[in-house]
Coordinates of C-alpha atoms and ligand atoms in Angstrom, one line a residue:
M30 CA -62.8 -70.0 226.5
E31 CA -65.9 -69.9 224.3
S32 CA -65.2 -70.1 220.6
N33 CA -67.3 -68.8 217.8
T34 CA -67.6 -71.3 215.0
Q35 CA -70.9 -70.2 213.7
N36 CA -69.6 -68.6 210.6
T37 CA -66.8 -71.1 209.8
P38 CA -67.9 -73.3 206.8
L39 CA -68.0 -76.9 208.0
S40 CA -65.4 -79.3 206.8
K41 CA -64.6 -82.7 208.3
Q42 CA -61.0 -81.7 208.8
L43 CA -62.1 -79.2 211.4
F44 CA -63.2 -82.1 213.7
G45 CA -59.8 -83.8 213.4
E46 CA -58.4 -86.9 211.7
D47 CA -59.6 -89.4 214.3
F48 CA -63.2 -88.1 214.5
I49 CA -65.7 -90.9 213.8
W50 CA -68.4 -90.2 211.1
G51 CA -71.3 -92.6 210.7
V52 CA -75.0 -93.3 210.4
S53 CA -77.3 -95.1 212.8
T54 CA -80.2 -97.5 212.5
A55 CA -82.1 -100.1 214.6
A56 CA -83.3 -103.6 213.7
V57 CA -87.1 -103.2 214.3
Q58 CA -87.1 -99.9 212.4
I59 CA -85.6 -101.3 209.2
E60 CA -85.4 -105.0 208.9
G61 CA -88.9 -106.2 208.3
A62 CA -88.9 -110.0 207.9
F63 CA -90.3 -110.2 211.4
D64 CA -91.2 -113.9 211.3
V65 CA -88.7 -115.5 208.9
D66 CA -85.8 -117.9 209.2
G67 CA -86.6 -119.0 212.7
K68 CA -87.0 -115.5 214.3
G69 CA -89.1 -115.5 217.5
E70 CA -91.7 -112.9 218.5
S71 CA -90.4 -109.6 220.0
I72 CA -92.5 -107.3 222.1
W73 CA -92.9 -105.0 219.1
D74 CA -94.3 -107.9 217.0
V75 CA -97.0 -108.3 219.7
F76 CA -97.6 -104.6 220.4
A77 CA -98.2 -103.9 216.7
T78 CA -101.2 -106.3 216.7
K79 CA -102.9 -104.3 219.4
K80 CA -105.5 -101.8 218.0
G81 CA -104.7 -98.1 218.3
K82 CA -101.2 -98.5 219.6
I83 CA -99.3 -97.4 216.5
L84 CA -100.5 -94.4 214.5
H85 CA -102.6 -95.1 211.3
G86 CA -102.4 -98.9 212.1
H87 CA -98.8 -99.0 210.7
H88 CA -96.5 -101.9 211.7
H89 CA -92.9 -102.9 211.1
Y90 CA -93.6 -106.2 209.4
T91 CA -91.8 -105.1 206.2
A92 CA -90.3 -101.8 207.3
T93 CA -87.6 -100.9 204.8
D94 CA -87.0 -104.6 204.0
F95 CA -83.4 -104.2 205.1
Y96 CA -83.3 -107.9 205.8
N97 CA -83.5 -108.6 202.1
R98 CA -82.0 -105.3 200.8
Y99 CA -79.0 -104.9 203.1
Q100 CA -76.6 -105.0 200.2
T101 CA -78.4 -102.1 198.4
D102 CA -78.4 -100.1 201.6
I103 CA -74.8 -100.8 202.4
D104 CA -73.9 -99.9 198.8
L105 CA -75.6 -96.6 199.4
I106 CA -73.7 -96.0 202.6
K107 CA -70.5 -96.5 200.6
Q108 CA -71.7 -94.2 197.9
L109 CA -72.3 -91.5 200.5
N110 CA -68.7 -91.9 201.8
I111 CA -70.0 -92.9 205.3
P112 CA -67.2 -94.9 206.9
N113 CA -69.2 -96.3 210.0
F114 CA -72.6 -98.0 210.2
R115 CA -74.4 -98.5 213.5
F116 CA -77.2 -101.1 213.6
S117 CA -78.8 -103.3 216.2
I118 CA -79.1 -107.1 216.6
A119 CA -82.7 -108.4 217.1
W120 CA -82.5 -110.6 220.2
S121 CA -85.3 -112.8 219.0
R122 CA -83.5 -113.6 215.7
I123 CA -80.6 -115.0 217.8
L124 CA -82.5 -116.6 220.7
P125 CA -86.1 -117.1 219.5
D126 CA -87.1 -118.4 222.9
G127 CA -85.2 -115.6 224.7
T128 CA -82.7 -118.0 226.1
G129 CA -81.6 -121.5 225.3
K130 CA -81.7 -122.6 221.7
V131 CA -79.5 -120.4 219.4
N132 CA -80.9 -119.7 215.9
Q133 CA -78.0 -120.3 213.5
A134 CA -80.0 -118.6 210.7
G135 CA -80.1 -115.4 212.7
I136 CA -76.4 -115.5 213.4
N137 CA -75.7 -116.3 209.7
Y138 CA -77.8 -113.3 208.6
Y139 CA -75.9 -110.7 210.8
R140 CA -72.6 -112.3 209.8
K141 CA -73.5 -111.6 206.2
V142 CA -74.4 -108.0 206.9
I143 CA -71.2 -107.5 208.9
Q144 CA -69.1 -109.1 206.3
Y145 CA -70.7 -107.1 203.5
C146 CA -69.9 -103.9 205.5
L147 CA -66.3 -105.0 205.9
D148 CA -65.9 -106.0 202.3
N149 CA -67.0 -102.5 201.4
G150 CA -64.6 -100.7 203.8
I151 CA -67.4 -99.8 206.3
E152 CA -66.9 -100.4 210.0
P153 CA -69.8 -102.1 211.7
W154 CA -71.0 -100.8 215.1
I155 CA -73.3 -103.1 216.9
T156 CA -76.0 -102.1 219.4
L157 CA -77.1 -105.2 221.4
Y158 CA -80.4 -103.9 222.7
H159 CA -82.6 -101.4 220.8
W160 CA -85.9 -102.0 222.5
D161 CA -87.0 -105.5 221.3
I162 CA -86.9 -108.0 224.1
P163 CA -88.4 -111.4 223.0
H164 CA -92.1 -111.7 223.9
V165 CA -91.6 -114.9 225.8
L166 CA -89.4 -113.1 228.3
E167 CA -91.9 -110.2 228.5
A168 CA -94.5 -112.8 229.4
K169 CA -92.4 -113.6 232.4
G170 CA -92.2 -109.9 233.4
G171 CA -89.6 -108.6 230.9
W172 CA -87.6 -105.8 232.3
T173 CA -89.5 -105.8 235.6
N174 CA -88.2 -109.3 236.4
R175 CA -84.7 -109.4 237.9
D176 CA -84.1 -112.6 235.9
V177 CA -83.6 -110.3 232.9
V178 CA -80.1 -109.9 234.1
D179 CA -79.4 -113.6 233.4
W180 CA -81.4 -113.6 230.2
F181 CA -79.6 -110.5 228.9
S182 CA -76.2 -111.8 230.0
E183 CA -76.8 -115.0 228.0
Y184 CA -77.8 -113.0 224.9
V185 CA -74.7 -110.8 225.2
A186 CA -72.4 -113.8 225.5
V187 CA -74.0 -115.5 222.4
C188 CA -73.5 -112.3 220.4
A189 CA -69.9 -111.8 221.6
D190 CA -69.1 -115.3 220.6
A191 CA -70.9 -115.1 217.2
F192 CA -69.7 -111.7 216.0
G193 CA -66.6 -110.9 218.2
D194 CA -64.1 -111.9 215.5
L195 CA -65.5 -109.3 213.1
V196 CA -66.9 -106.4 215.1
K197 CA -64.6 -103.9 217.0
H198 CA -67.2 -101.5 218.3
W199 CA -70.1 -102.4 220.6
M200 CA -72.9 -100.6 222.4
V201 CA -74.8 -102.5 225.1
M202 CA -78.0 -100.6 225.1
N203 CA -79.9 -97.9 223.3
E204 CA -81.6 -95.1 225.3
P205 CA -82.8 -97.0 228.4
A206 CA -84.7 -93.9 229.6
V207 CA -86.9 -94.2 226.5
F208 CA -87.7 -97.9 226.5
T209 CA -88.4 -98.0 230.2
G210 CA -90.2 -94.6 230.3
A211 CA -92.4 -95.2 227.2
G212 CA -92.7 -99.0 227.5
Y213 CA -93.0 -99.5 231.3
F214 CA -94.3 -96.2 232.6
L215 CA -96.4 -94.5 230.0
G216 CA -97.4 -97.6 228.1
I217 CA -97.1 -95.9 224.7
H218 CA -94.3 -98.2 223.4
A219 CA -94.1 -102.0 223.6
P220 CA -94.8 -103.8 225.8
G221 CA -97.4 -101.2 226.8
R222 CA -97.0 -101.5 230.6
K223 CA -97.8 -98.5 232.8
G224 CA -97.2 -97.2 236.2
I225 CA -94.4 -96.6 238.8
R226 CA -94.6 -100.3 239.9
N227 CA -93.3 -101.4 236.5
F228 CA -91.0 -98.4 235.9
L229 CA -88.8 -98.5 239.0
P230 CA -87.8 -102.2 238.7
A231 CA -87.3 -101.8 234.9
I232 CA -84.9 -98.9 235.5
H233 CA -82.8 -100.8 238.0
H234 CA -82.7 -104.0 235.9
A235 CA -81.7 -102.0 232.8
V236 CA -78.9 -100.3 234.6
L237 CA -77.7 -103.7 236.0
C238 CA -77.8 -105.2 232.5
M239 CA -75.9 -102.3 230.9
A240 CA -73.0 -102.8 233.4
E241 CA -73.1 -106.6 233.2
G242 CA -73.3 -106.5 229.4
G243 CA -70.2 -104.3 229.4
R244 CA -68.3 -106.7 231.7
I245 CA -69.2 -109.7 229.6
L246 CA -68.0 -108.0 226.4
R247 CA -64.8 -106.9 228.1
K248 CA -64.1 -110.4 229.4
M249 CA -64.9 -112.2 226.1
L250 CA -63.5 -109.5 223.7
P251 CA -60.8 -107.6 225.6
K252 CA -59.7 -105.7 222.5
V253 CA -63.0 -104.2 221.3
E254 CA -64.3 -100.7 222.1
I255 CA -67.4 -100.9 224.4
G256 CA -70.0 -98.2 225.0
T257 CA -73.7 -97.7 225.8
T258 CA -76.0 -94.9 224.7
F259 CA -78.2 -92.4 226.4
S260 CA -80.9 -90.1 225.2
C261 CA -80.3 -86.5 226.5
S262 CA -82.2 -83.2 226.2
Y263 CA -81.1 -79.9 227.4
V264 CA -83.6 -78.9 230.1
E265 CA -84.4 -75.3 231.0
P266 CA -87.0 -73.9 233.5
Y267 CA -90.0 -72.0 232.0
S268 CA -89.3 -69.1 234.4
N269 CA -86.9 -68.1 237.2
K270 CA -89.6 -68.8 239.8
P271 CA -88.1 -71.2 242.3
K272 CA -90.8 -73.8 241.7
D273 CA -90.1 -73.9 237.9
V274 CA -86.3 -74.1 238.6
A275 CA -86.9 -77.0 241.0
A276 CA -89.2 -78.7 238.5
A277 CA -86.5 -78.4 235.8
L278 CA -83.9 -80.0 238.1
R279 CA -86.2 -83.0 238.6
V280 CA -86.8 -83.4 234.8
D281 CA -83.1 -83.0 234.1
T282 CA -82.4 -85.7 236.6
L283 CA -85.0 -88.0 235.0
L284 CA -83.9 -87.4 231.4
N285 CA -80.2 -86.9 231.7
R286 CA -78.8 -88.4 235.0
M287 CA -80.8 -91.3 236.3
Y288 CA -79.2 -93.9 234.1
I289 CA -75.7 -92.7 233.6
E290 CA -74.8 -91.7 237.2
P291 CA -75.1 -95.2 238.8
I292 CA -73.0 -96.6 235.9
L293 CA -70.4 -93.9 236.7
G294 CA -70.4 -95.0 240.3
L295 CA -72.3 -92.0 241.6
G296 CA -75.5 -93.9 242.6
Y297 CA -79.0 -93.0 241.7
P298 CA -79.6 -89.3 242.0
A299 CA -82.6 -89.8 244.4
D300 CA -81.9 -86.5 246.3
D301 CA -82.8 -84.5 243.1
L302 CA -85.6 -86.9 242.0
P303 CA -87.3 -88.2 245.2
V304 CA -89.5 -90.8 243.4
L305 CA -86.3 -92.8 242.9
K306 CA -86.2 -93.5 246.6
G307 CA -89.0 -96.1 245.9
M308 CA -86.4 -98.1 244.0
E309 CA -84.7 -99.2 247.2
K310 CA -86.8 -102.3 247.5
H311 CA -85.4 -103.5 244.1
I312 CA -81.8 -102.9 245.0
L313 CA -80.2 -106.0 246.6
P314 CA -77.0 -105.9 248.7
G315 CA -74.0 -105.5 246.4
D316 CA -76.0 -104.1 243.5
M317 CA -74.5 -100.6 243.7
E318 CA -71.1 -102.1 243.0
K319 CA -72.6 -104.2 240.2
V320 CA -74.2 -101.2 238.4
K321 CA -70.8 -99.6 237.8
F322 CA -68.8 -100.2 234.6
D323 CA -66.0 -98.3 233.1
F324 CA -67.2 -97.9 229.5
D325 CA -64.7 -97.0 226.8
F326 CA -67.2 -94.5 225.5
I327 CA -70.6 -93.0 226.2
G328 CA -73.0 -92.6 223.3
I329 CA -75.1 -89.4 223.6
Q330 CA -78.2 -89.0 221.5
N331 CA -79.8 -85.6 221.3
Y332 CA -82.7 -84.2 219.3
T333 CA -84.2 -81.2 221.1
R334 CA -84.5 -79.3 224.4
E335 CA -87.2 -79.3 226.9
I336 CA -88.8 -76.3 228.8
V337 CA -90.2 -77.3 232.1
K338 CA -92.8 -75.9 234.5
H339 CA -93.9 -76.8 238.0
S340 CA -97.1 -78.8 237.9
F341 CA -98.9 -79.7 241.1
F342 CA -101.1 -82.3 239.4
T343 CA -98.4 -84.4 237.7
P344 CA -97.8 -87.4 240.0
Y345 CA -94.3 -88.3 241.2
I346 CA -92.4 -85.5 239.3
H347 CA -94.7 -82.5 239.8
A348 CA -93.4 -81.0 236.6
S349 CA -94.7 -80.7 233.0
L350 CA -93.1 -80.0 229.6
V351 CA -94.2 -76.8 227.9
K352 CA -94.9 -78.1 224.4
A353 CA -92.8 -76.5 221.6
E354 CA -96.1 -76.0 219.6
R355 CA -97.3 -73.6 222.3
R356 CA -94.0 -71.7 222.4
N357 CA -94.1 -70.4 218.9
V358 CA -90.8 -71.9 218.0
P359 CA -89.8 -73.9 214.9
I360 CA -90.6 -77.6 215.2
T361 CA -90.0 -80.8 213.4
A362 CA -92.5 -83.4 212.2
M363 CA -92.2 -85.0 215.7
K364 CA -93.3 -81.6 217.1
W365 CA -89.9 -81.3 218.8
E366 CA -88.3 -77.8 219.0
V367 CA -85.6 -77.2 216.4
Y368 CA -82.9 -76.2 218.8
P369 CA -79.4 -77.4 217.7
E370 CA -77.8 -75.4 220.6
S371 CA -79.1 -78.2 222.9
I372 CA -76.1 -80.4 222.0
Y373 CA -73.6 -77.8 223.0
H374 CA -75.1 -77.6 226.5
I375 CA -75.4 -81.3 226.8
L376 CA -71.8 -81.8 225.9
K377 CA -70.8 -79.2 228.4
K378 CA -72.8 -81.1 231.0
Y379 CA -71.4 -84.5 230.3
D380 CA -67.8 -83.2 229.9
Q381 CA -68.0 -82.4 233.6
Y382 CA -68.1 -86.1 234.6
P383 CA -64.4 -87.0 235.0
Q384 CA -65.3 -90.7 234.7
I385 CA -66.4 -90.4 231.1
K386 CA -63.4 -91.1 228.8
K387 CA -64.9 -90.4 225.4
I388 CA -68.2 -89.3 223.9
Y389 CA -69.6 -90.3 220.6
L390 CA -72.9 -88.7 219.4
T391 CA -74.4 -92.0 218.4
E392 CA -77.7 -90.4 217.1
S393 CA -79.1 -87.1 216.1
G394 CA -81.3 -86.0 213.2
A395 CA -84.6 -84.4 212.3
A396 CA -87.9 -85.5 210.8
F397 CA -89.5 -83.2 208.3
K398 CA -92.1 -83.6 205.7
D399 CA -90.4 -84.6 202.4
E400 CA -91.7 -84.4 198.9
V401 CA -90.5 -86.2 195.8
V402 CA -90.3 -83.8 192.8
E403 CA -88.9 -85.2 189.6
N404 CA -87.3 -88.1 191.4
R405 CA -85.5 -85.8 193.8
V406 CA -86.0 -84.9 197.4
N407 CA -84.9 -81.4 198.4
D408 CA -84.9 -81.2 202.2
P409 CA -83.1 -77.9 203.1
K410 CA -84.6 -77.8 206.7
R411 CA -82.9 -81.2 207.5
T412 CA -79.6 -80.1 206.0
E413 CA -79.7 -76.8 207.8
Y414 CA -80.4 -78.6 211.1
L415 CA -77.6 -81.1 210.6
Q416 CA -75.2 -78.3 209.8
Q417 CA -76.2 -76.2 212.8
F418 CA -76.0 -79.2 215.1
L419 CA -72.5 -79.9 213.9
Q420 CA -71.5 -76.3 214.3
Q421 CA -72.5 -76.6 218.0
V422 CA -70.5 -79.9 218.3
L423 CA -67.5 -78.2 216.8
K424 CA -67.9 -75.3 219.2
A425 CA -67.9 -77.7 222.2
K426 CA -65.0 -79.7 220.7
N427 CA -62.9 -76.6 220.2
E428 CA -63.5 -75.7 223.8
G429 CA -62.1 -79.1 224.9
S430 CA -65.1 -81.5 224.8
K431 CA -64.5 -85.2 224.9
V432 CA -66.7 -85.6 221.9
N433 CA -65.1 -87.6 219.1
G434 CA -67.8 -89.0 216.8
Y435 CA -71.1 -88.3 215.2
F436 CA -73.7 -90.7 213.7
I437 CA -76.7 -89.3 211.8
W438 CA -80.1 -90.7 212.7
T439 CA -80.8 -92.1 210.2
L440 CA -79.9 -93.8 206.9
T441 CA -83.3 -94.4 205.3
D442 CA -86.7 -93.2 206.3
N443 CA -88.1 -96.0 208.6
F444 CA -90.5 -97.2 211.2
E445 CA -90.7 -94.5 213.9
W446 CA -92.2 -96.8 216.6
A447 CA -95.6 -95.6 217.8
E448 CA -95.6 -92.8 215.2
G449 CA -95.5 -95.3 212.3
Y450 CA -94.0 -94.2 209.0
N451 CA -95.0 -90.6 208.8
P452 CA -92.1 -88.9 210.5
R453 CA -89.2 -89.2 208.0
F454 CA -85.8 -89.0 209.6
G455 CA -83.7 -90.5 206.7
I456 CA -81.1 -88.9 204.6
I457 CA -82.4 -91.4 202.0
Y458 CA -86.1 -91.3 201.1
V459 CA -88.0 -94.5 201.0
N460 CA -91.2 -95.1 199.0
F461 CA -92.8 -97.6 201.3
E462 CA -95.0 -99.0 198.6
T463 CA -92.2 -99.8 196.1
Q464 CA -89.2 -99.8 198.5
E465 CA -87.5 -97.4 196.0
R466 CA -84.7 -95.4 197.6
I467 CA -83.8 -91.8 196.6
V468 CA -80.9 -90.0 198.2
K469 CA -82.1 -86.7 199.7
A470 CA -80.3 -83.5 199.2
S471 CA -79.2 -83.9 202.9
G472 CA -77.6 -87.2 202.0
L473 CA -75.7 -85.6 199.2
W474 CA -74.6 -82.8 201.6
Y475 CA -73.3 -85.5 204.1
A476 CA -71.5 -87.3 201.3
N477 CA -69.9 -84.1 200.2
L478 CA -68.8 -83.3 203.8
L479 CA -67.3 -86.8 204.1
R480 CA -65.6 -86.9 200.7
Ligands
IFM596 O1 -86.1 -93.5 216.0 C1 -85.6 -93.2 217.3 C2 -84.5 -94.2 217.6 O2 -85.0 -95.5 217.6 C3 -84.0 -93.9 219.0 N1 -83.6 -92.5 219.2 C4 -84.5 -91.5 218.7 C5 -85.0 -91.8 217.3 C6 -85.9 -90.8 216.8 O3 -87.1 -90.7 217.6

């Protein structure tokens, strides 16, 4: 039965006692200190040196200086009453050469961060891969090289050994569709590779690594909670014309099904996205068993919806996105449509997979232009978005959804990949010249909700 929660004022009690509340970040976007204490080069360290790849020539070399300011930022998390903190480990801090020699300084650093969380009553949630493979491995083919399964397995095992006594919640990977799509097909993210020849093997190897990473964690840390995260957007056809409807099915398959279905044991959805048939040559005997893993939870990350049209000229997929700017709808600083209802539809969709045990919304948020006035940042659009999004989550939850957690993206304004620093997603404002932090009105709203 559909429930109407639109007019109920939000309170955390409405979501239940055991609902997880948190905030999410990622190493490259906040840490800075890209070349200190024995860290090796990551693909982003190299990508940022290439002209024209990142807007305004921005780079992540200092970012929000979380490496040095983690105590200040964790203190802020505590002040905002946020009980769970999701962050990622930089592979090249732990294994500067990708494999082999372990960098104890990198391990010590993350143990300090984790311990500081625990000392302050904040539960650490680790993401193992948030898009920053060591450059030495990329030079050997990166995600297109099947050896990545061995490289990644070694990295997972080193992390499980190094942090497993302290961390109870693990995510193997962040949004494989984005790092393979943007980094290995479109070439707009690191490492800047393009084309179907790179994309198809990268997809299969990422799926193999997700499952293998899950198995290694479960074997080494049988008591921890293990998940992995996916980016999802509600997809609708531009019109009822059969060609647009068929195009929307292909895009939905690409964005929302291609990574999760093999993990759930359903295989690659090649019938609905024929270009995936080209992947057969990368699939070795036994692989379709190896790509399955029974995760304790699935992380869903949702920011917008996509409207899709048939497009004869777009290779492989014959579909194009109708940009939000052209549709006369409200948009964020990323030019993404403001459409909080998307999460309701996404939850309905994922709830239909009986194999999924539990869903946490491991990211969602909105970038808007922020202004500091008398040392305050009033950001009503962001607060409104977050509230409406949570209303939609509640509506789905009241109808029986498996959703049981929500992490805001993100703590502080930070490095938004190829978009640089202009899109501000944080609930805490950062002056990137002085590194001063100001809690935005949206941060105060979240603190109040979680009080
Ligand atoms: O900043 C990113 C994050 O790294 C992954 N999910 C989407 C966010 C906003 O674009």
